XYZ file of C-alpha atoms in Angstrom:
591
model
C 118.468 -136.228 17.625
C 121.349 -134.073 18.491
C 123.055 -134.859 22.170
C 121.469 -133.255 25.156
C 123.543 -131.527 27.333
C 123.131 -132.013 30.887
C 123.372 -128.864 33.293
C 127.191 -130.472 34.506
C 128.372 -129.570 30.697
C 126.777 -126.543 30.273
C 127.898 -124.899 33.507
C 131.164 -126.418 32.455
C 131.075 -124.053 30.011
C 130.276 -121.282 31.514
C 133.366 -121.465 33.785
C 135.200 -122.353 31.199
C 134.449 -118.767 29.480
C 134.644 -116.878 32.646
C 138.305 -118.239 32.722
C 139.056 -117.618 28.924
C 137.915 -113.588 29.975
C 139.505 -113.358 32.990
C 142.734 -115.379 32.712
C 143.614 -115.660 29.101
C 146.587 -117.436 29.825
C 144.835 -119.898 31.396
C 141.794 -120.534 28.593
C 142.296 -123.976 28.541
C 142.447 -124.860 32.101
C 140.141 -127.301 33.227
C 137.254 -125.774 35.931
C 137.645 -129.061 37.565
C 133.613 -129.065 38.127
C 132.032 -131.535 40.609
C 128.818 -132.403 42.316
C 128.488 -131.163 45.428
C 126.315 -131.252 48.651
C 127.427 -127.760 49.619
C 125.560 -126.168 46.514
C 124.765 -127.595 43.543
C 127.974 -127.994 42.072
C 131.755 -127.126 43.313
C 134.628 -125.953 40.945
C 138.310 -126.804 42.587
C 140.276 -126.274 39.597
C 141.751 -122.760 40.578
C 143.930 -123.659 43.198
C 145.993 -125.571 40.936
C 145.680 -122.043 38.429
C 147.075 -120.693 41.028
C 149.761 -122.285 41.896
C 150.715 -122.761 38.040
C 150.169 -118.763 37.975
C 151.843 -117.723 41.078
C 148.814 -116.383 42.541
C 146.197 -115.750 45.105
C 143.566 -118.876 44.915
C 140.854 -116.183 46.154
C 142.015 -113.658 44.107
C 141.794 -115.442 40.774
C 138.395 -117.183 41.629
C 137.073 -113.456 42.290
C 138.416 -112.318 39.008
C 136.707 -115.321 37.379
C 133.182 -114.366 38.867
C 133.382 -111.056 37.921
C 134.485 -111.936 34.201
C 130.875 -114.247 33.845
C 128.267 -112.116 32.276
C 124.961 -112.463 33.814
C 122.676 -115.560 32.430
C 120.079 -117.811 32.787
C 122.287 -120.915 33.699
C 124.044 -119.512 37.376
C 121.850 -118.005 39.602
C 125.009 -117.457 42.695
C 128.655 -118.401 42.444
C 130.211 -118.222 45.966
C 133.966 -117.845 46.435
C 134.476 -120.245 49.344
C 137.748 -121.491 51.505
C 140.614 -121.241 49.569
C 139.581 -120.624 46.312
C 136.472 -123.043 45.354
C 133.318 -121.937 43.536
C 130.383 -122.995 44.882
C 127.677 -122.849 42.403
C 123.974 -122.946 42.319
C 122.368 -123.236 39.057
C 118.828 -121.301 38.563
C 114.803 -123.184 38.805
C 114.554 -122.058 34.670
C 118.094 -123.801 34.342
C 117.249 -127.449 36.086
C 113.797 -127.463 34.008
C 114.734 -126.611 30.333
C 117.444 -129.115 30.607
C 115.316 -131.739 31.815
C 112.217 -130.699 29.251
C 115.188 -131.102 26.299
C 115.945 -134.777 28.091
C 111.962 -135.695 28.406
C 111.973 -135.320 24.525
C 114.762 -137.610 24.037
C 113.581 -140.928 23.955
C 117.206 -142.287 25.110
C 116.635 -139.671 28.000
C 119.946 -137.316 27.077
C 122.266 -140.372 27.340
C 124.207 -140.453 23.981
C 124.810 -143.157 21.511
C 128.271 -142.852 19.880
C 128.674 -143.875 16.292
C 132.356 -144.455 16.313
C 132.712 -146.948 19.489
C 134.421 -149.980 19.211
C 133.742 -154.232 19.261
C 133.420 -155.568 23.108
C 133.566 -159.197 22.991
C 131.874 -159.944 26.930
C 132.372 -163.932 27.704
C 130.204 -164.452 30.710
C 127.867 -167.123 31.781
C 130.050 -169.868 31.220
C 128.004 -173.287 32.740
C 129.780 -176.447 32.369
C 128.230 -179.224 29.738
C 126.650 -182.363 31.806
C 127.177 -180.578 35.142
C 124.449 -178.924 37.344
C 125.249 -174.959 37.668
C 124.960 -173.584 41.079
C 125.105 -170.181 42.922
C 128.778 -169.541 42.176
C 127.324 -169.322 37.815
C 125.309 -166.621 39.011
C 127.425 -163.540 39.465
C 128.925 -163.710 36.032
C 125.640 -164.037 33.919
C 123.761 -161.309 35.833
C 126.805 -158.824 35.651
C 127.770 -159.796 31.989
C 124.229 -159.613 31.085
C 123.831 -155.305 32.509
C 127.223 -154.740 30.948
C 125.636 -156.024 27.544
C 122.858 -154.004 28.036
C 124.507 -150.832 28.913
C 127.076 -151.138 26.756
C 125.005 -151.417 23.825
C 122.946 -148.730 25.174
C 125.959 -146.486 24.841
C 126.717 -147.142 21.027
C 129.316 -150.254 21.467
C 129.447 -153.311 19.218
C 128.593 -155.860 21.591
C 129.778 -159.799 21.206
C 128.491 -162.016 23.637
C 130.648 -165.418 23.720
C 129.835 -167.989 26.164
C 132.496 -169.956 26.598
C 131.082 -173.079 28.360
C 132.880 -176.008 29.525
C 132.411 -178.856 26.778
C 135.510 -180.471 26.044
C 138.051 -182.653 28.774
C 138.948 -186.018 30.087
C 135.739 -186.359 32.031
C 133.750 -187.047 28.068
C 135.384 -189.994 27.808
C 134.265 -191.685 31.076
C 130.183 -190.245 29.891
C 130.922 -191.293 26.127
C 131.921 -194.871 26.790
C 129.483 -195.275 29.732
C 126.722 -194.581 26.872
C 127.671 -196.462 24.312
C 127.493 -199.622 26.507
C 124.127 -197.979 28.208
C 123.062 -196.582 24.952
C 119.247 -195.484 26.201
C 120.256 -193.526 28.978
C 119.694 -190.185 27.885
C 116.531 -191.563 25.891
C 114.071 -188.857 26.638
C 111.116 -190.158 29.198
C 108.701 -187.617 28.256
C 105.040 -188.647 27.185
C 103.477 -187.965 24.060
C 106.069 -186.494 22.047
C 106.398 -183.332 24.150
C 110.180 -181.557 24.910
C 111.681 -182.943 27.824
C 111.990 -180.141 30.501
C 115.459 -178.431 31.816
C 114.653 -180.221 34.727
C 114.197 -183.922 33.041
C 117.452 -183.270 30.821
C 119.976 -182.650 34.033
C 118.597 -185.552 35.798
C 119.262 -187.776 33.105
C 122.923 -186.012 32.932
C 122.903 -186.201 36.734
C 122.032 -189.926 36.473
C 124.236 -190.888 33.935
C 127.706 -189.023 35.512
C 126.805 -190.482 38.849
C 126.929 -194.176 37.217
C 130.051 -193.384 35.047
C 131.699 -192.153 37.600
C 131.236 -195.413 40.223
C 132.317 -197.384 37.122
C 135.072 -195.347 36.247
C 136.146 -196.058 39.932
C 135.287 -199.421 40.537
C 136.523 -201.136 36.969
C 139.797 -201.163 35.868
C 139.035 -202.134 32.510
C 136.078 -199.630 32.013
C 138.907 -196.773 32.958
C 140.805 -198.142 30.224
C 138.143 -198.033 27.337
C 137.247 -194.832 28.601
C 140.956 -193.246 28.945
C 141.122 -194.508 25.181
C 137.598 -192.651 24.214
C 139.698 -189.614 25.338
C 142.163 -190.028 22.423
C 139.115 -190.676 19.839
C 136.860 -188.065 20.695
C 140.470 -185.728 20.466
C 141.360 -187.246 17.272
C 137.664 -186.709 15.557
C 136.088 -190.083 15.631
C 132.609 -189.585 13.908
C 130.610 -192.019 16.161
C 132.191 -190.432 19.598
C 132.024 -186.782 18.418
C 128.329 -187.458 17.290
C 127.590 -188.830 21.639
C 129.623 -185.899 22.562
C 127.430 -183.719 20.683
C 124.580 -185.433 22.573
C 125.626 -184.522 25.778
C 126.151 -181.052 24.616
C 122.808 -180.284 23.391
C 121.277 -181.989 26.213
C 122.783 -179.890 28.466
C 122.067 -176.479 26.501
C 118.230 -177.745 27.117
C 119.194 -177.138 30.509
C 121.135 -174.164 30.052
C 118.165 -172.388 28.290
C 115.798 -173.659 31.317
C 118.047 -171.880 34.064
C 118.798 -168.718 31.780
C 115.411 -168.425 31.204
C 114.278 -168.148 34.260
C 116.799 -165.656 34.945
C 115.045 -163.282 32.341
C 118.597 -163.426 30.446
C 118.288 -164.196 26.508
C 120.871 -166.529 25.799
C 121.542 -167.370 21.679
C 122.973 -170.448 20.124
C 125.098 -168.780 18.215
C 126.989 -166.982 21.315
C 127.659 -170.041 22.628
C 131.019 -170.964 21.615
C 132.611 -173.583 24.156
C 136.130 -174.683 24.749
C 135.716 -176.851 21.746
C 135.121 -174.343 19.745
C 138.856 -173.364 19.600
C 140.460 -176.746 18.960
C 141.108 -176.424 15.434
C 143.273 -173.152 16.764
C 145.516 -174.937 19.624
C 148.386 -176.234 17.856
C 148.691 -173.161 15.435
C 148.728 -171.043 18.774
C 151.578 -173.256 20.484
C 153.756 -172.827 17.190
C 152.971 -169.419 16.639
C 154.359 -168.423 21.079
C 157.452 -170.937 20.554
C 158.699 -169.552 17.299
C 158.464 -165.891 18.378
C 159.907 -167.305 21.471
C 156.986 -166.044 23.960
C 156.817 -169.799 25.227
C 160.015 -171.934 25.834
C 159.877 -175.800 26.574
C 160.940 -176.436 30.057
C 160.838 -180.301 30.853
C 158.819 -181.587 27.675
C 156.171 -178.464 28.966
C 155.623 -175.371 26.403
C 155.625 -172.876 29.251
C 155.607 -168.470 29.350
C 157.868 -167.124 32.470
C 156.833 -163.979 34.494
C 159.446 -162.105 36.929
C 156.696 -161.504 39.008
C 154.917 -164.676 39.620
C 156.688 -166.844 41.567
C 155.608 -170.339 43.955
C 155.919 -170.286 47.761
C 159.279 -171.625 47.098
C 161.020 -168.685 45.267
C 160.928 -170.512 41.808
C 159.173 -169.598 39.016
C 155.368 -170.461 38.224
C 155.176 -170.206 34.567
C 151.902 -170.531 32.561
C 151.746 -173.894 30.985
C 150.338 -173.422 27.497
C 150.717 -177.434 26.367
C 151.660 -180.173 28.893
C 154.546 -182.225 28.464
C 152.239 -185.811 27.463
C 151.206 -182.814 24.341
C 147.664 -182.302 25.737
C 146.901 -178.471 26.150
C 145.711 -176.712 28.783
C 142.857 -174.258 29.788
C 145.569 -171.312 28.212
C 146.129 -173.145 25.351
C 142.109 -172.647 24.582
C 141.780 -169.218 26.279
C 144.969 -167.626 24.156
C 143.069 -169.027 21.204
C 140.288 -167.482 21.992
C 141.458 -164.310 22.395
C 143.231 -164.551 18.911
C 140.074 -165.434 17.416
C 138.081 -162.158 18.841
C 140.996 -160.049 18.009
C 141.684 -160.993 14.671
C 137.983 -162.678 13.313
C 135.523 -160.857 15.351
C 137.751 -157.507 15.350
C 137.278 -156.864 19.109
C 138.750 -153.600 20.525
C 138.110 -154.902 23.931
C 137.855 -158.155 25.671
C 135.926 -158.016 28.436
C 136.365 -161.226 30.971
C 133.244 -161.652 33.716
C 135.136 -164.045 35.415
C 135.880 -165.410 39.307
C 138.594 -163.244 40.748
C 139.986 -166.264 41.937
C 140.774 -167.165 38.259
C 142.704 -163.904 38.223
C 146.252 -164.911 38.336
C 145.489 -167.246 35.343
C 144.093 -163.716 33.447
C 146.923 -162.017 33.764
C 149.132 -164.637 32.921
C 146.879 -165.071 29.757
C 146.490 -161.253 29.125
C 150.710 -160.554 29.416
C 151.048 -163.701 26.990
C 148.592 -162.683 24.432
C 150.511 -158.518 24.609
C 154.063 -160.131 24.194
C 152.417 -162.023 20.729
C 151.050 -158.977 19.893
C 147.152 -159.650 20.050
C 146.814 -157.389 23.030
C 148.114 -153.482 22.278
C 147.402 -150.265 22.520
C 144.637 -150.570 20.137
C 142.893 -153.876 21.625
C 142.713 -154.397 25.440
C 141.810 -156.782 27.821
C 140.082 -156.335 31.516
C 138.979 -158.868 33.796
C 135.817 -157.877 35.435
C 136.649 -159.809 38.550
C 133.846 -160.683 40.956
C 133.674 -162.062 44.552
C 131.998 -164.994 46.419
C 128.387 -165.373 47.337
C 127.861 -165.780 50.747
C 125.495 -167.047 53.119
C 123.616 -165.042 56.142
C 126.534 -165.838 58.012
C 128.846 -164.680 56.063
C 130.506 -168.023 54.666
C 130.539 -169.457 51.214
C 126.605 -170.312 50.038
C 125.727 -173.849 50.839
C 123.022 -175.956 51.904
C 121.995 -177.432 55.486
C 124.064 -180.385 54.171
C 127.197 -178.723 53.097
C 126.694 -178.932 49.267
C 127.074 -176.575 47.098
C 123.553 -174.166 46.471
C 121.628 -175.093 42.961
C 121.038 -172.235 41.090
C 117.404 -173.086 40.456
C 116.489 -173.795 43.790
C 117.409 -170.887 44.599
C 115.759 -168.854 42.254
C 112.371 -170.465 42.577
C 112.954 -169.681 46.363
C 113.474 -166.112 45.523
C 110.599 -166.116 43.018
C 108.369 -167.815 46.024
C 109.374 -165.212 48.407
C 108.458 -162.443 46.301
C 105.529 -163.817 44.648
C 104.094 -164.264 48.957
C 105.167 -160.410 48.949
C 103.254 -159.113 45.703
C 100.105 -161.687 47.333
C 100.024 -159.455 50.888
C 99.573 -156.162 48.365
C 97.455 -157.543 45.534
C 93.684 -156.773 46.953
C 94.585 -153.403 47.394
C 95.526 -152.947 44.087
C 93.020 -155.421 42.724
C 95.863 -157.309 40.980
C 94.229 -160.898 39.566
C 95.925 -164.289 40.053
C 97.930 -164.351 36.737
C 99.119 -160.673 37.869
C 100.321 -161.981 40.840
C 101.996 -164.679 39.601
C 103.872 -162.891 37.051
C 104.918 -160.453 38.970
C 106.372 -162.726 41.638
C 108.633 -163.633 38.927
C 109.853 -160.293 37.948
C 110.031 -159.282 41.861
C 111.611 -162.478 42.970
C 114.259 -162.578 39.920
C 114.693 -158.620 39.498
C 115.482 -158.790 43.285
C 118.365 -161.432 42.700
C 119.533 -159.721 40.021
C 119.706 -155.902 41.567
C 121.499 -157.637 45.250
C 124.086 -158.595 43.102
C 124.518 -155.559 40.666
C 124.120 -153.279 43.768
C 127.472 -154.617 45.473
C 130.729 -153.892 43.337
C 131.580 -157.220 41.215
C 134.964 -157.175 43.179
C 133.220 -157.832 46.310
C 131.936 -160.544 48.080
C 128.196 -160.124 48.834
C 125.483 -162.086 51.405
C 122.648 -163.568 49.866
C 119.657 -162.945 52.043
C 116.240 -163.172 50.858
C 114.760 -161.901 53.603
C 116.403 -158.143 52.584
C 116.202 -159.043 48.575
C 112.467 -159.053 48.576
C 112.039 -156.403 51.156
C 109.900 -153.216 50.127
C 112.361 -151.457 52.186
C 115.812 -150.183 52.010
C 118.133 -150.538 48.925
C 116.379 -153.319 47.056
C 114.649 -153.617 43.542
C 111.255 -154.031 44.619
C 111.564 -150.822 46.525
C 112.479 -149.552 43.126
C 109.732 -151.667 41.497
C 107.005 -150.290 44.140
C 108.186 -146.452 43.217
C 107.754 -147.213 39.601
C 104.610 -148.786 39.783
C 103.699 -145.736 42.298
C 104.230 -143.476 39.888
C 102.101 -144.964 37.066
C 99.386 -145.179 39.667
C 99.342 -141.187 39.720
C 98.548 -140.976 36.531
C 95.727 -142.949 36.708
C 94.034 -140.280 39.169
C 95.469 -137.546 37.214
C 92.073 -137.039 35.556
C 92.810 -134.054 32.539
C 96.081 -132.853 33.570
C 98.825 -133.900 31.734
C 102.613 -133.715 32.508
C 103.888 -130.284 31.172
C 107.603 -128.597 32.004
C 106.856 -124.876 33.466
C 110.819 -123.316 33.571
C 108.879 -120.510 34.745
C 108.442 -122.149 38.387
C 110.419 -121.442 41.807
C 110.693 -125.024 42.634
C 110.200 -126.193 45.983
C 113.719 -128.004 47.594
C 112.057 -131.585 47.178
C 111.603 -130.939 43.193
C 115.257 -129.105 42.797
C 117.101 -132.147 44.686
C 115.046 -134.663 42.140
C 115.519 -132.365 39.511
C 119.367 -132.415 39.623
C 119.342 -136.132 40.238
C 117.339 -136.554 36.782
C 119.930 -134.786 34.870
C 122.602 -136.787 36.090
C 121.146 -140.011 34.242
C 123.355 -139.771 31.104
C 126.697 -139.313 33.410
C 125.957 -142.068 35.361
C 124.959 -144.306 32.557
C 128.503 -143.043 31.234
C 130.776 -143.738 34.161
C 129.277 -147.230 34.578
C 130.299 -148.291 30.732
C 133.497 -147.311 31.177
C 134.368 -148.623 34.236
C 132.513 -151.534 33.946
C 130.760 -151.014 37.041
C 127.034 -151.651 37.136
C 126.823 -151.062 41.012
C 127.119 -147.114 40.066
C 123.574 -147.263 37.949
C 121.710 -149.138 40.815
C 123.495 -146.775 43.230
C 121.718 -143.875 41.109
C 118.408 -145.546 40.646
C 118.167 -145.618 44.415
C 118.892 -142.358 45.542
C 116.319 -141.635 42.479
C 113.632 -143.694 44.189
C 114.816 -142.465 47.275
C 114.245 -138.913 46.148
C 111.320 -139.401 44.718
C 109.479 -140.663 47.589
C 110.607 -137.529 49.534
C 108.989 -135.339 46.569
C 105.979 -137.288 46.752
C 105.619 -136.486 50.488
C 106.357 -132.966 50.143
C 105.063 -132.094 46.827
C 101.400 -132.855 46.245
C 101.027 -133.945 42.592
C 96.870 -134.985 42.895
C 95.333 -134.077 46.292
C 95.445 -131.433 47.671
C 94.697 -130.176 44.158
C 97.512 -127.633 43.413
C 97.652 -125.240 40.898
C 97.216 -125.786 37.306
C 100.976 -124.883 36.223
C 102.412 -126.777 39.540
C 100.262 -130.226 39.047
C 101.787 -129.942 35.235
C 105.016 -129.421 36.004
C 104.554 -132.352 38.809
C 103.605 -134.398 36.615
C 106.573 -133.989 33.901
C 108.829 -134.568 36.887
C 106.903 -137.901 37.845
C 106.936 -139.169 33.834
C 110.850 -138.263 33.571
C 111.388 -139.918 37.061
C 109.347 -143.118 35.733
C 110.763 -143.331 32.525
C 114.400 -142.776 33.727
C 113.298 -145.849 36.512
C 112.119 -147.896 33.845
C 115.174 -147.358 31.467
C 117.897 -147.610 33.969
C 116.265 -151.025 35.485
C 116.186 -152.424 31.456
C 119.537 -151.903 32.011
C 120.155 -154.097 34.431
C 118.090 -156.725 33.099
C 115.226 -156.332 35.760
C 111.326 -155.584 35.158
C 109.163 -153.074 36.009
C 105.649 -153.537 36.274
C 103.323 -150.892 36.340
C 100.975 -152.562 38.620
C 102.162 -153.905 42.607
């Protein structure tokens, strides 16, 4: 269906023709239109008129209210201070716009046809090694910006660029062929062995590689030479290489799936994946002379990035010994998306501590000419994850947090929470169960999405699972609140009345609702998640003060009021329920 516009556009409009009639010199000024908490929207954009017209701020904005005819959009435009508008928009105004959203089943957000190709690489876990808290920023916050991305009309290409290629595969590779039934599967009758069977046997087998690697000299040496084979395409050590991969992809999928997060085969595209590309991308930035050698190194120089001694830190592209680097792989990458998979954007959901070795990478890749004008490249940079006390996440022992530890914590936690609530709501035991998992993991999820990526963030459990303050399952409990309602609603059915003086709890939701699409906007193209769960809180938030003030069911109110009630309620849940699929959490209609 055509776009809905929201009240912002067409009040936009309005302005803009009171300025066209008024100040025809000035018809294609921008009103400069904002939310604001002084009315229900503010227009600055006259004072800079002014000054380009050599006139009175006050003067012009009078001029301007005079020149809008009367209609059924502005109910008051106040000249205020030195020349702002304050606007309040009329009951009939806020309803009809949200009755034209209500039967839009994307809600009024729109879906462009002509966006581009993101390629996203997030998630990126590390073959035969155990991932941890620090892998979970990246695949939560790549995973929303798939979502809403896609949600907006881009081409969306997930790449998962995990670590399966390196010196350590020659130390596991040699260690099995002379243990050759060590990642034999110990399952009984035939069944799958479990995520957690297939990293212990990993875990087992790099423990006792590693002592041998340590211990015997000669070991180090057959190993050190399984380096050069697996490099050079040996059949019989790419084939145990392989094994190692698609063990740990069993584990992969475990973790992943207990994060909710669909993760395809086909997206997975590891380090390896580019090694065909490596030499071709070392000729390619020394003959257009992007990369010089500089002592047997193929290097690229920056003015700006320079050691704690004063010299130059250049980016090392292929060592001097003619092994490459992690640039080597990541410029090949991003030649591969830009010219195979046609990306118009590259979008990184990476450790900001890796972000000196982006924009090394990025700078590179725009001197060769696969990053221009047309084709960009962003970091989404994130920060640490930190304990209750404010330090980096780790155990009582000092190691390093397991990712699924922690998540069956979380989904323990929540599942005790959903328990306490469950006889009231007559929930049975499976209920209860799965809804501990969509409480426990949608409240991992949302603690992280809530705080901007670039910031560090502490992960507390106690205040994840809370039913209080800015959480999910306060969100969860509003949602599932709502659905209640209509349970009790008997006949009466949601219906929008524009007819209605609404009451100050159902204008403040009201105008919230209608900011959905704009929201959903701003947080696509900045990359910035945390401004959707900021929304869907202050939603919530609203809503609860509604449903205190505004009785939908008892007392019984009148006929047209308990109808248009209800349509508020259904747009409220739906716009909960969409915005949440967003982020990759649940929302069940029962807690």
């Amino acid at each position: 269906m055509a776009s809905v516009p929201s009240l912002a556009s067409t009040v936009q409009q309005r302005l803009a023709d009171g300025l066209s009639a008024a100040l025809p010199d000035a018809a294609s000024a921008d009103p400069l239109l904002r939310r604001s908490d002084r009315a229900d929207f503010q227009a600055n954009g006259i004072l800079a008129l002014a000054k380009q017209l050599k006139g009175n701020p006050r003067e012009l904005a009078a001029k301007v209210v005079e020149a809008i005819p009367a209609n059924d959009v502005l109910k008051e435009i106040e000249v205020s201070g030195p020349g702002f508008l304050n606007i309040t928009v009329t009951d009939r105004a806020i309803v009809e716009t949200l009755a034209a959203r209500a039967a839009d089943a994307r809600l009024g957000v729109p879906f462009s046809e002509s966006a581009g190709t993101t390629v996203i690489d997030y998630a990126q876990p590390n073959v035969a090694k155990e991932m941890h808290v620090g892998h979970l920023r990246s695949a939560v916050i790549g995973a929303a910006m798939v979502e809403i991305l896609e949600f907006t009309g881009e081409t969306v290409v997930r790449r998962h660029h995990i670590g399966d290629w390196g010196t350590q595969f020659g130390m596991l590779i040699q260690y099995l062929i002379e243990h050759p039934h060590e990642l034999d599967h110990k399952a009984e009758g035939g069944a799958e062995v479990s995520g957690e069977e297939a990293m212990s046997n990993l875990n087992r087998l790099y423990k006792a590689s590693r002592a041998l690697f340590d211990s015997d000299e000669e070991f180090k040496t057959r190993a050190r030479a399984r380096v050069v084979d697996l490099q050079a395409g040996d059949e019989e050590t790419l084939a145990l290489w392989q094994r190692f991969v698609d063990e740990s992809k069993i584990y992969f999928y475990s973790v992943f799936d207990k994060l909710d997060m669909d993760i395809r085969d086909g997206d997975v595209v590891g380090e390896s994946g580019y090694n065909d590309m490596l030499t071709e991308t070392c000729r390619i930035l020394e003959e257009s002379g992007v990369a010089v050698r500089s002592e047997g190194a193929l290097c690229v120089f920056f003015d700006d990035v320079k050691g704690p001694d004063g010299n130059p830190t250049p980016l090392i592209v292929q060592k001097s010994d003619g092994g490459f680097g992690y640039a080597a792989t990541d410029l090949s990458a991003i030649r591969d998306r830009v010219q195979n998979l046609k990306a118009t954007s590259l979008l990184y959901v990476v450790d900001a501590r890796q972000s000196l070795h982006f924009k090394m990478v990025f700078e590179t890749a725009r001197r060769a000419g696969w990053l221009n004008d047309e084709v960009k490249a962003v970091q989404l940079a994130f920060g640490t994850v930190l304990g209750k006390d404010g330090k980096p996440f780790k155990t009582r022992e000092g190691e390093t947090v397991r990712l699924v530890d922690l998540l069956d914590e979380a989904v323990d936690r929540a599942t005790a929470v959903v328990r306490e609530k469950a006889e009231k709501v007559g929930l049975s035991e499976t209920e209860i169960v799965e809804n501990g998992q969509y409480v426990g993991i949608g409240a991992v999820k949302y603690a992280d999405l809530s705080t901007s990526a670039a910031r560090d963030y502490k992960f507390d459990l106690d205040q994840m699972v809370s039913l209080n303050g800015d959480t999910s399952v306060y969100l969860q409990y509003a949602y599932a609140r709502i659905k209640s309602i209509f349970g009790k609603a008997g006949d009466r059915t949601p219906a929008a009345h524009p007819e209605l003086e609404l009451a100050p709890a159902e204008r403040a939701l009201g105008l919230h609702l209608d900011r959905f699409a704009e929201t959903v906007s701003e947080a696509a193209t900045e990359y910035a998640p945390h401004k959707l769960t900021a929304y869907l809180y202050q939603l919530a938030s609203l809503y609860t003060t509604f449903y205190d003030q505004c009785p939908v069911i008892k007392p019984e109110p009148a006929q047209e009021v308990a109808e248009n009630r209800l349509f508020l309620c259904d747009l409220t849940a739906r716009t909960l329920h969409q915005g949440m699929t967003l982020l990759g959490i649940r929302t069940p209609e029962r807690l």
